[in-house]
Short mmCIF file of C-alpha atoms in Angstrom, two decimals:
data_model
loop_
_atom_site.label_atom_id
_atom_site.label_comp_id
_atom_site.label_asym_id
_atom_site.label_seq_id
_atom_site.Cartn_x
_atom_site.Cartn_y
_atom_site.Cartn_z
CA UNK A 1 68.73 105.64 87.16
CA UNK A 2 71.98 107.53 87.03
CA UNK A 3 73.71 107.48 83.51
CA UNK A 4 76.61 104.90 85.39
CA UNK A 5 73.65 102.92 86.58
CA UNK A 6 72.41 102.74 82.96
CA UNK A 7 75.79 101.64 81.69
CA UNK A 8 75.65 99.09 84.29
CA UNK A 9 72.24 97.31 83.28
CA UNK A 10 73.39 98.00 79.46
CA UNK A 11 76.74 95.87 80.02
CA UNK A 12 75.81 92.88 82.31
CA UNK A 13 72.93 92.08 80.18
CA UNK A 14 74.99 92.34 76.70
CA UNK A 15 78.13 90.66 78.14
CA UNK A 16 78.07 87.74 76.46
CA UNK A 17 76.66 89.41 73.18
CA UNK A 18 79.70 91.95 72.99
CA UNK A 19 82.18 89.36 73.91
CA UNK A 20 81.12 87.28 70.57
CA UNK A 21 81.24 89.88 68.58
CA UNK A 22 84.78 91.04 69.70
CA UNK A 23 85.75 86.89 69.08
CA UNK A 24 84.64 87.92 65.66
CA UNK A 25 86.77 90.81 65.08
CA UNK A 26 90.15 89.01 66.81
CA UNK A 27 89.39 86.07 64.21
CA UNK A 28 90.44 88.58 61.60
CA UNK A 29 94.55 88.41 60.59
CA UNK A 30 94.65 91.70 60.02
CA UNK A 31 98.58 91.77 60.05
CA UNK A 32 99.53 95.39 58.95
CA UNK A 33 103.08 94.20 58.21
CA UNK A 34 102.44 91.16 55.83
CA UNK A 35 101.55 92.03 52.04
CA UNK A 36 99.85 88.38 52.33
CA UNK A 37 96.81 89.54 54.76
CA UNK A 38 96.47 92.78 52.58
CA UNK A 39 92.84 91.95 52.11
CA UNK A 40 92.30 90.55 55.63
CA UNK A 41 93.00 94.10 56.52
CA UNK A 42 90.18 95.50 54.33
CA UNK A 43 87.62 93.02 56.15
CA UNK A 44 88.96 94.29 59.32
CA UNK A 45 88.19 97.71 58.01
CA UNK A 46 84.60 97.18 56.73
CA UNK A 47 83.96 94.92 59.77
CA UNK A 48 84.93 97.89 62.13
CA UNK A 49 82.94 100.36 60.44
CA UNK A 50 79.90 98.28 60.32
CA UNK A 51 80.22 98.10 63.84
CA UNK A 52 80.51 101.74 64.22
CA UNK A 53 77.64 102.35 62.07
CA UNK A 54 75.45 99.79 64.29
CA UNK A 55 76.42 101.76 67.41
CA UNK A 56 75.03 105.30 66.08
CA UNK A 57 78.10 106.84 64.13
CA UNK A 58 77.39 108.79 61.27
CA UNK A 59 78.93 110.19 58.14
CA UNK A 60 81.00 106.52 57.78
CA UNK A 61 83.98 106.18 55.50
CA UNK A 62 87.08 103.85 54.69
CA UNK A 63 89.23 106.74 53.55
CA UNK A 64 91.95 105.19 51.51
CA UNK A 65 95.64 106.08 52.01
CA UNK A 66 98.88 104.60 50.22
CA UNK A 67 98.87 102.29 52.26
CA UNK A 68 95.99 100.65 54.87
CA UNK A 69 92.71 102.62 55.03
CA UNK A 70 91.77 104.58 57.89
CA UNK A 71 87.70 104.38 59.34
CA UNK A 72 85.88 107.39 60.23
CA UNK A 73 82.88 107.91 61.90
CA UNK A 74 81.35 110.79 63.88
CA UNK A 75 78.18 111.76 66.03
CA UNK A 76 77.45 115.44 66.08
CA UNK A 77 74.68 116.23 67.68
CA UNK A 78 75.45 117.49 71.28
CA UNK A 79 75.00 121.40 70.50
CA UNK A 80 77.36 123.85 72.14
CA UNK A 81 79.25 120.62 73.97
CA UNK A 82 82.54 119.90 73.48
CA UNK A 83 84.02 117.33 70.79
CA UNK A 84 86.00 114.09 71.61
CA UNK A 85 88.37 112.43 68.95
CA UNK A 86 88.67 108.98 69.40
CA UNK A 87 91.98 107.31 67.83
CA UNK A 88 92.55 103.31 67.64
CA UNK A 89 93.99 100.84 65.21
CA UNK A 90 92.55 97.49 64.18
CA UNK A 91 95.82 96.06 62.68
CA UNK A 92 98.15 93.46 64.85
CA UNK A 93 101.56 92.34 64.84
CA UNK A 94 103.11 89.24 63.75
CA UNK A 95 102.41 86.15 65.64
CA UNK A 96 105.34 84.21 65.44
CA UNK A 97 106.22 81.76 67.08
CA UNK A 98 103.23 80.13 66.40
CA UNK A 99 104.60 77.29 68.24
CA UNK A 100 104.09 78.80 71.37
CA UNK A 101 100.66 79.64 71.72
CA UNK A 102 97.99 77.68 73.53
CA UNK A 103 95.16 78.58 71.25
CA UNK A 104 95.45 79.52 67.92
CA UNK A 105 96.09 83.37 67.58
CA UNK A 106 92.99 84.47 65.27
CA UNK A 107 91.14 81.63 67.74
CA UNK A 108 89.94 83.43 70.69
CA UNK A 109 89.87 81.46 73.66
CA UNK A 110 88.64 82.58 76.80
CA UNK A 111 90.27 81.05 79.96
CA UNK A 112 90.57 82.48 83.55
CA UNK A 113 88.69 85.33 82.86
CA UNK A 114 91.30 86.47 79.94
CA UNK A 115 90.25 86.50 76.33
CA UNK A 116 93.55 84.83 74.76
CA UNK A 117 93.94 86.16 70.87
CA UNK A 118 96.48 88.52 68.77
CA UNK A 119 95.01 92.04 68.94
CA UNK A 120 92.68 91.40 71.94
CA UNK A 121 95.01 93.61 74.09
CA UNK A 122 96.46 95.54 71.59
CA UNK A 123 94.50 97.20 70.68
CA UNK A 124 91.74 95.60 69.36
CA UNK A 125 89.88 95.00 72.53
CA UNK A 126 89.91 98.29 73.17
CA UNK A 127 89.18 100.09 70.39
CA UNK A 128 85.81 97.97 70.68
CA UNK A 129 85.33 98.77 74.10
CA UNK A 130 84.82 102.84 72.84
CA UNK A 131 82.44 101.49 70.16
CA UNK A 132 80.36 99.82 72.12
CA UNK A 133 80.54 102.56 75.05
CA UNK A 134 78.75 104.51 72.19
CA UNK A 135 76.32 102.33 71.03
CA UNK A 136 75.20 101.47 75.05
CA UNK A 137 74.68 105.30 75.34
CA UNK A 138 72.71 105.74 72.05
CA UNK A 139 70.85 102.68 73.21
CA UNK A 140 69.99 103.86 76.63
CA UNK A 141 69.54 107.34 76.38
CA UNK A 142 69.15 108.02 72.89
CA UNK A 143 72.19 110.62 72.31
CA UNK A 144 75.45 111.13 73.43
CA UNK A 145 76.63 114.00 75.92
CA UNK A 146 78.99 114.43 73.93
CA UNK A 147 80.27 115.11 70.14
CA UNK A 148 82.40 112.32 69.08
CA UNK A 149 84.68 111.45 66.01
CA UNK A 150 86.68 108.42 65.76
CA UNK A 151 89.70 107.49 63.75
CA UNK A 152 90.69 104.25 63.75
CA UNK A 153 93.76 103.52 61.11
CA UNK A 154 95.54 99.70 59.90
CA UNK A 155 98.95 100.92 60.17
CA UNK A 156 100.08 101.34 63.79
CA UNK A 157 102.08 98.63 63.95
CA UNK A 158 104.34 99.54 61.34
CA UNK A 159 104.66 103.22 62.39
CA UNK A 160 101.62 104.89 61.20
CA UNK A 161 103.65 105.87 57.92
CA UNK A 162 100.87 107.76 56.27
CA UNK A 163 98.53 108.97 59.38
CA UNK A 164 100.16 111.82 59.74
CA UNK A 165 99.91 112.99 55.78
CA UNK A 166 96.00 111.87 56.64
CA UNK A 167 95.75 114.43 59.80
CA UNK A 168 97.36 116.98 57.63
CA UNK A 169 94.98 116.78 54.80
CA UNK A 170 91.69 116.77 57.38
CA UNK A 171 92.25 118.88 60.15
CA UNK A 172 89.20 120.37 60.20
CA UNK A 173 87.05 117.25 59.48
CA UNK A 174 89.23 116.06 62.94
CA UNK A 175 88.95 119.33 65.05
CA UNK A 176 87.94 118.48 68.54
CA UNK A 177 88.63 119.61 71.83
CA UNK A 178 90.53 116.16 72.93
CA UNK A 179 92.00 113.57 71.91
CA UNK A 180 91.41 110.37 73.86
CA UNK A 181 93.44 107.23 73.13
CA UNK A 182 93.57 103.38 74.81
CA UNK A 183 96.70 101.92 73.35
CA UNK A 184 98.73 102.16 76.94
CA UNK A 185 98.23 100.33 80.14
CA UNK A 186 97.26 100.70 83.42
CA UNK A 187 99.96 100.83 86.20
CA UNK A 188 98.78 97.49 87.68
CA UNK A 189 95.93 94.73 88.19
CA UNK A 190 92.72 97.02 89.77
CA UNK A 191 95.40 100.03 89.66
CA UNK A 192 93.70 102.49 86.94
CA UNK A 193 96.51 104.96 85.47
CA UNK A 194 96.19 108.10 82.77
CA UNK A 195 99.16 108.43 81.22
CA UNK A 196 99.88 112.13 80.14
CA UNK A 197 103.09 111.76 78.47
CA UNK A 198 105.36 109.57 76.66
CA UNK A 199 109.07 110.19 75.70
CA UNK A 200 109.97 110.71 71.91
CA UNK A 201 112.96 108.49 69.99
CA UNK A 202 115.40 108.85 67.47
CA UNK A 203 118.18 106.86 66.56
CA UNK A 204 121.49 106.66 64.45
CA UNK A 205 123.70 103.68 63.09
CA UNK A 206 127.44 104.25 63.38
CA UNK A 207 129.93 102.85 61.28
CA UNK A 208 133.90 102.36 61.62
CA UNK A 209 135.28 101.73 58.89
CA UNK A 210 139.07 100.65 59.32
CA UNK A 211 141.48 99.04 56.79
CA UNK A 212 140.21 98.06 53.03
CA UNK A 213 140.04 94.26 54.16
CA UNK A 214 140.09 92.04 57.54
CA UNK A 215 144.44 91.65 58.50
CA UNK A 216 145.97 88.76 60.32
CA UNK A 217 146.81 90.43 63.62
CA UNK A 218 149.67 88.91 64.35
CA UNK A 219 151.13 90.66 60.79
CA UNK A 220 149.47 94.26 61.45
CA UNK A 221 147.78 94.41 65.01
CA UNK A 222 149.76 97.26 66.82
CA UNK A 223 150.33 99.04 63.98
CA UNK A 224 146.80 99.42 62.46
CA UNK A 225 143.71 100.90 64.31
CA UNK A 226 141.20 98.94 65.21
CA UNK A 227 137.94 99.53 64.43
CA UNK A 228 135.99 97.67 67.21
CA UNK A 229 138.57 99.36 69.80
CA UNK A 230 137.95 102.73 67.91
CA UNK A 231 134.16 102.27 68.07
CA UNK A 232 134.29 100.88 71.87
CA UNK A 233 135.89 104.61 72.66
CA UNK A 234 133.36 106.13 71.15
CA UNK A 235 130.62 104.15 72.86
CA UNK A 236 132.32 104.57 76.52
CA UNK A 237 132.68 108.63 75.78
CA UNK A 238 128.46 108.40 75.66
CA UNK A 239 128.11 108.25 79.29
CA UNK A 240 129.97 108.30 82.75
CA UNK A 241 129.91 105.58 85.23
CA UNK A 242 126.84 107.09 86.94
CA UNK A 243 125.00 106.96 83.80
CA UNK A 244 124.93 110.64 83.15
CA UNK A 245 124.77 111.50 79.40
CA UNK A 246 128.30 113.26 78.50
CA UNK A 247 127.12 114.33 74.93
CA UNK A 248 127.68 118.53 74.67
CA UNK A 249 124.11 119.97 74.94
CA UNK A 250 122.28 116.83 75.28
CA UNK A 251 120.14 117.89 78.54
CA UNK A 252 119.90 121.66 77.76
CA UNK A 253 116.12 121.65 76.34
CA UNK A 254 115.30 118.91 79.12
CA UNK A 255 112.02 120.04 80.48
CA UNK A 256 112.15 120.07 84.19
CA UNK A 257 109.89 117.79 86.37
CA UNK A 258 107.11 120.04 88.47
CA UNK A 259 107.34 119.38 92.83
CA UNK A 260 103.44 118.05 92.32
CA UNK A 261 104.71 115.12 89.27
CA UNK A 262 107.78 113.99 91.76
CA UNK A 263 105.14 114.07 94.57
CA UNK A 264 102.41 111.57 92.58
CA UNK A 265 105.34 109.31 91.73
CA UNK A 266 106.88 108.93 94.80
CA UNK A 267 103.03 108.04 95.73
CA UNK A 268 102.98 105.41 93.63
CA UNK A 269 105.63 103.08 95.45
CA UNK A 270 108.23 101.95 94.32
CA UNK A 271 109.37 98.17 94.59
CA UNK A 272 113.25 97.51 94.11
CA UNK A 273 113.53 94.22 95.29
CA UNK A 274 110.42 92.85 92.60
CA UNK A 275 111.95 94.38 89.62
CA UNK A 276 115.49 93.39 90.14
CA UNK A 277 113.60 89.50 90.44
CA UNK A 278 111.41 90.36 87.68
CA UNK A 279 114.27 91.36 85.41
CA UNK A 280 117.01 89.19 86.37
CA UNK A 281 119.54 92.06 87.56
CA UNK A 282 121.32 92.37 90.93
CA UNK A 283 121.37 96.43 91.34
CA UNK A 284 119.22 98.94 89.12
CA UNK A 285 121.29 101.69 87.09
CA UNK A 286 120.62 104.89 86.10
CA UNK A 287 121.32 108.46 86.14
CA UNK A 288 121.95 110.00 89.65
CA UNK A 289 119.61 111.72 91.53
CA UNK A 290 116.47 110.27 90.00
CA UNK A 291 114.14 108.03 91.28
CA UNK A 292 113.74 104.83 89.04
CA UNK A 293 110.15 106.64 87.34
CA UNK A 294 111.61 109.64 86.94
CA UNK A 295 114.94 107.95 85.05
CA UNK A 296 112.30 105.56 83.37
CA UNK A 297 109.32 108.10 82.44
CA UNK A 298 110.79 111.88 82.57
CA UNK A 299 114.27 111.79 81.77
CA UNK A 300 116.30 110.92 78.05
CA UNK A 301 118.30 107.86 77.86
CA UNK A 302 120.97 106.99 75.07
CA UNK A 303 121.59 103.10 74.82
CA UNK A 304 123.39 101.33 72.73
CA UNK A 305 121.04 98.55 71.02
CA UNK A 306 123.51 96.15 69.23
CA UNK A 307 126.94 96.18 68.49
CA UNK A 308 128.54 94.27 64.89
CA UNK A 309 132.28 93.81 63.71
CA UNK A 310 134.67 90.99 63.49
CA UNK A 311 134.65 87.15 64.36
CA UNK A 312 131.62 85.90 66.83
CA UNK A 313 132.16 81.93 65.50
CA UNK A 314 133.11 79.41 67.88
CA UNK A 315 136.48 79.41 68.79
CA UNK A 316 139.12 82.11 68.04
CA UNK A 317 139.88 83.48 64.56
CA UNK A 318 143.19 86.06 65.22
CA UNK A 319 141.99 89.05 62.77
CA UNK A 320 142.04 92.47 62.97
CA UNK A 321 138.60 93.67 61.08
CA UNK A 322 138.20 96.15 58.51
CA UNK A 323 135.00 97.30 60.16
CA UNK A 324 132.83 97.63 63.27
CA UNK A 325 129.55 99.31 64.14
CA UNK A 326 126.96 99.86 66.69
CA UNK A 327 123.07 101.24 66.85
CA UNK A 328 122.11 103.53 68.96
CA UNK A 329 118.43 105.13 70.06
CA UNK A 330 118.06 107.83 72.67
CA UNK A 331 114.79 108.33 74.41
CA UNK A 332 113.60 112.02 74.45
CA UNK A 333 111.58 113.82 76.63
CA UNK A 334 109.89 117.66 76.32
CA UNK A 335 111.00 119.81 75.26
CA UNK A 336 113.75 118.07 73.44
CA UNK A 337 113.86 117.69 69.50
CA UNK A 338 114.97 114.86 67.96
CA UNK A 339 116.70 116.38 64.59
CA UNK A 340 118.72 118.73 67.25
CA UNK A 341 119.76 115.72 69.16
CA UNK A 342 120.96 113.83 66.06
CA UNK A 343 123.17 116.79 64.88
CA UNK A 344 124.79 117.20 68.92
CA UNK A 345 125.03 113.21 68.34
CA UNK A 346 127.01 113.69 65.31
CA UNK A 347 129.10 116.07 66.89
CA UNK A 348 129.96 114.01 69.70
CA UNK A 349 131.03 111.15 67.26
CA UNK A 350 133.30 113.55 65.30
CA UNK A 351 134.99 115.08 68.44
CA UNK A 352 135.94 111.03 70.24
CA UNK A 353 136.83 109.81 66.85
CA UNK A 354 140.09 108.07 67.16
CA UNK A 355 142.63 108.58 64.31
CA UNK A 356 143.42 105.79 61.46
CA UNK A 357 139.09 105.15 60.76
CA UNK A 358 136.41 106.68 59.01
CA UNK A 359 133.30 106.91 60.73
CA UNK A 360 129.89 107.74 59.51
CA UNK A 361 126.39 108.18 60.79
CA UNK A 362 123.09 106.97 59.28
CA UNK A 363 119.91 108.36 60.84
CA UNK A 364 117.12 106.28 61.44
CA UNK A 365 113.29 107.56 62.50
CA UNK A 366 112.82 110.14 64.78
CA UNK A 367 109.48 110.57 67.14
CA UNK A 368 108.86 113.57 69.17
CA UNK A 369 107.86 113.87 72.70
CA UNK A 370 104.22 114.77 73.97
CA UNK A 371 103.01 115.68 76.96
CA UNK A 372 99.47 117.18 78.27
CA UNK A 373 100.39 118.55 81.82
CA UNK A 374 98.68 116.22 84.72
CA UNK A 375 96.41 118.81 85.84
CA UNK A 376 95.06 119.62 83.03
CA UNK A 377 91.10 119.25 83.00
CA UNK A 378 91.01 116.62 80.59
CA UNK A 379 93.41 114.56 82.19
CA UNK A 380 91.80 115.34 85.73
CA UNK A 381 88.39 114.19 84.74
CA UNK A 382 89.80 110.58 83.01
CA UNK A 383 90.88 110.01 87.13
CA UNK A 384 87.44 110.31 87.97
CA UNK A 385 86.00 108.30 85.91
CA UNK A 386 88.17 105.64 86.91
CA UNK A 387 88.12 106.04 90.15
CA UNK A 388 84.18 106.04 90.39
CA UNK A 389 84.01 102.33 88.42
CA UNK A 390 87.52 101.17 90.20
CA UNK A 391 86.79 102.61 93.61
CA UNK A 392 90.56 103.34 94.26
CA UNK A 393 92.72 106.78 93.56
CA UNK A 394 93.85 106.84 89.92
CA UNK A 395 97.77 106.91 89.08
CA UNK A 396 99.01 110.03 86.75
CA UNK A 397 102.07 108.57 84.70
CA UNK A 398 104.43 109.15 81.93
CA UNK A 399 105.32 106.11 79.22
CA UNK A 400 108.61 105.73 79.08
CA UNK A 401 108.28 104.01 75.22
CA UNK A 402 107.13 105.89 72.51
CA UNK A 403 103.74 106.30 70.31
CA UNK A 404 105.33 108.77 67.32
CA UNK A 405 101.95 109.44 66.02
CA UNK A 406 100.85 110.85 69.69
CA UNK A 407 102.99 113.44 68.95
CA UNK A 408 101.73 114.26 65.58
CA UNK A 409 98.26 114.47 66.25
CA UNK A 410 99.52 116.91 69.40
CA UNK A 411 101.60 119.41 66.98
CA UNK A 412 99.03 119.30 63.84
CA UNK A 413 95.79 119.56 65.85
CA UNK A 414 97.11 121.62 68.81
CA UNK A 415 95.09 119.27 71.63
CA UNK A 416 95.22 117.57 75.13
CA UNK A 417 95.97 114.25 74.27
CA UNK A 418 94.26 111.85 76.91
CA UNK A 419 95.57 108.26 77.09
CA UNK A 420 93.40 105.85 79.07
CA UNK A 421 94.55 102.64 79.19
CA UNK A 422 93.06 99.23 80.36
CA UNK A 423 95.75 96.60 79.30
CA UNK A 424 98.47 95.23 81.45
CA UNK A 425 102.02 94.98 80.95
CA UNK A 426 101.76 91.22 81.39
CA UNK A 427 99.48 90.73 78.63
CA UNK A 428 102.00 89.77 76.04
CA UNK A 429 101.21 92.29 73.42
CA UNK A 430 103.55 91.53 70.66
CA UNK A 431 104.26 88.13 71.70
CA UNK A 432 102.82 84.44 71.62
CA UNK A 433 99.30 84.20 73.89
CA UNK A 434 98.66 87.73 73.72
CA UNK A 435 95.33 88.21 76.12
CA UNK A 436 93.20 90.94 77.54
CA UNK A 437 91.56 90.28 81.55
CA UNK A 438 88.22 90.71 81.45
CA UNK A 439 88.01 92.13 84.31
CA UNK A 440 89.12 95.65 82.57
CA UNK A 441 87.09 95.30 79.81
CA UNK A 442 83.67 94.63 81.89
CA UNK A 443 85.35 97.74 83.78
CA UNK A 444 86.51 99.47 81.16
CA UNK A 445 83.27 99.61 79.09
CA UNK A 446 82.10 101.46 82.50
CA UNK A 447 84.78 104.13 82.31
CA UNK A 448 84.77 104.90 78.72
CA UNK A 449 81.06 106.16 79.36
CA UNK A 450 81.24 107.71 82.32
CA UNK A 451 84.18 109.82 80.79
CA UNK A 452 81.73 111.25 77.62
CA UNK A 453 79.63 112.95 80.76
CA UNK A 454 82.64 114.35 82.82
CA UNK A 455 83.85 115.98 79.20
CA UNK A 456 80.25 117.23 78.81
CA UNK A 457 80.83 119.18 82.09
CA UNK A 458 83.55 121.32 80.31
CA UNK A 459 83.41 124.63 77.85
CA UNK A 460 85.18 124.42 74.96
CA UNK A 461 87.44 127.52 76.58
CA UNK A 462 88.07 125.04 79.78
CA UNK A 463 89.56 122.16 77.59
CA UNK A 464 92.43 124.39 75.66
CA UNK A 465 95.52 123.71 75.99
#
């Protein structure tokens, strides 16, 4: 039997095994966010590393942090062959409104095929999926073709705020020669996708600050500025009308997309008419000359999130406010840095800022951008494996969100990150009756293994970056 025939056997006759056992770990709140489920998050830890440790993973610890611990685990026994790090998270968001879900969110319900439950998607489900990959190798062959560590941290949720103090302090207990990582999606149902990049973030708060109180505008309106009207020039001096970015310097680190990436997306289709339904819009926007994945994937956006200031009650109330203010996040892409953007930002603001205000600038958290070029081995060899358990050509995409601490653990530990996916984007992660199709986790489970032998076929030298 081939190794995928193996994995095959391994699966159909544990199904219903592995899917209990994943009902047990979604029954766990392990809310990251909420000081109340502090020690459902330790259970979730000790429950994930006692599954690690019944797969075959060695040297075990709950390595505490100042805030939620982080698991290890490793398996180092594949002499000369290269090392994969795997990196998860067992916490979950919120799952308000409770109102709206069918099933109880820490009550996993399986119906149609999907496995309903907060975390089941995201990422939960999948972290499990690269456990038990491991454990149906160690069962069925009685190694791995592969070195593995995996690092699976209770903090994603709410930024990974001390993972990247963690890498810092164990690089060399993490070296490897990739980084693989589900926590993304695939580009559509039975439509397999590696995504090799995502864009970076960072984000300021402006405020206008006018006269030292609100002023009855018929007393003082045309003779005092106006801090919403100063604040909507500075938000309309952002961009043109064809959505080009008219900040000094903003696009001069912009990295440049290759003939092959605009190629593969173009490949990918492109439907118009569905997403204007889908989102409720009558035309698409963005920056000219683009196609809609390369304004949505490769290139940096500035929006404005939310704009505050004066009377929003019902009716009218004739004032002239002493303030007004707006948040604003721009999506980055390589090789653009985010403190650089915040200080051309800045500039901007002072250079449009109309006379009779003060305006200031708070800076929120910045994220860098990552990317591991498409044809780079690693990322190659993830499109096999898909494509030998999916049977159809694999998609090579860019996120267009951003996963900060993807970009950490590319800077600190100098590696191809490798992000292979198996949710959907209509899975409502983050949101009421959150599910995972079990389809892609029978799948899945098939890919993950497959993948530890097409590493295996690689030097060390071959997997640099």
């Amino acid at each position: 039997m081939t190794h995928l025939e193996k994995l095959d056997h391994h699966f159909k006759e544990k199904r219903d095994e592995h899917l209990e056992q994943l009902k047990g770990f979604l029954r766990i709140p392990s809310i990251s966010s909420l000081s109340e489920h502090k020690k459902d998050m330790q259970v979730a830890a000790e429950w994930l590393m006692d599954s690690c440790k019944t797969a075959g993973l060695e040297n075990l610890s709950i390595d505490e942090t100042d805030g939620h611990p982080v698991i290890y685990g490793d398996w180092l026994h594949a002499e000369g062959k290269p090392t994969i790090l795997v990196y998860g998270h067992y916490d979950v968001q919120p799952v308000d409104p409770l109102n709206l879900w069918v099933s109880g969110p820490f009550e996993p319900e399986v119906r149609d095929n999907k496995l309903f439950a907060r975390g089941a998607s995201d990422d939960k489900g999948q972290v499990f999926m690269h456990v038990k990959a491991v454990e149906a190798l160690m069962q069925e062959t009685g190694s791995l073709p592969v070195n593995v560590k995996f690092i699976i941290e209770g903090e994603e949720e709410i930024g990974s705020p001390h993972l990247e103090k963690y890498i810092e302090a164990n690089k060399e207990k993490l070296a490897a020669d990739v980084i693989v990582i589900s926590d993304t999606g695939m580009q559509g149902p039975g439509q397999p996708a590696v995504c090799y990049g995502l864009r970076g973030l960072t984000g300021v708060q402006i405020d206008v600050q006018g006269p030292k109180g609100d002023l009855h505008s018929g007393l003082y309106g045309g003779g005092v500025q106006n801090p919403i009207h100063a604040l909507a020039e500075i938000l309309a001096s952002f961009r043109d009308q064809e959505g080009t970015i008219t900040v000094d310097g903003f696009y001069d680190n912009v990295r440049p997309l290759s003939d092959e990436e605009r190629e593969a997306y173009k490949a990918l289709g492109f439907n118009e008419e569905a997403l204007k339904e889908e989102v409720g819009v009558t035309e698409l926007f963005g920056e000219k000359g683009f196609t809609h994945f390369e304004r949505t994937w490769a290139r940096p956006t500035l929006e404005v999130n939310g704009v505050f200031g004066g009377f929003s009650g019902e009716g009218i109330k004739t004032v002239l406010p002493a303030e007004a203010g707006a948040k604003i996040t721009c999506r980055l892409v390589p090789d653009q840095d985010p403190d650089e953007i915040v200080k051309k930002l800045k500039a901007h603001i002072e250079k449009h800022k109309p006379v009779g205000v003060t305006v200031t600038v708070s800076e929120f958290d910045k994220g860098k951008p990552f990317i591991t070029p498409f044809d780079h081995p690693a990322i190659q060899a993830a499109g096999r494996s898909y494509e030998k358990v999916y049977n159809v050509p694999t998609a090579y995409t860019r996120g267009g969100g951003s996963i900060p601490i993807v970009a950490a653990f590319d800077e600190i530990l100098g590696l191809p990150v490798v992000l292979m996916g198996f949710g959907l984007d209509t899975e409502n992660f983050h949101a009421p009756n959150e599910h995972f199709h079990l389809e892609n986790f029978d799948q899945g489970l098939r890919v993950i293994g497959d993948y530890y032998y097409e590493i295996a076929g690689f030097t060390k030298d071959e997997l640099k970056k």
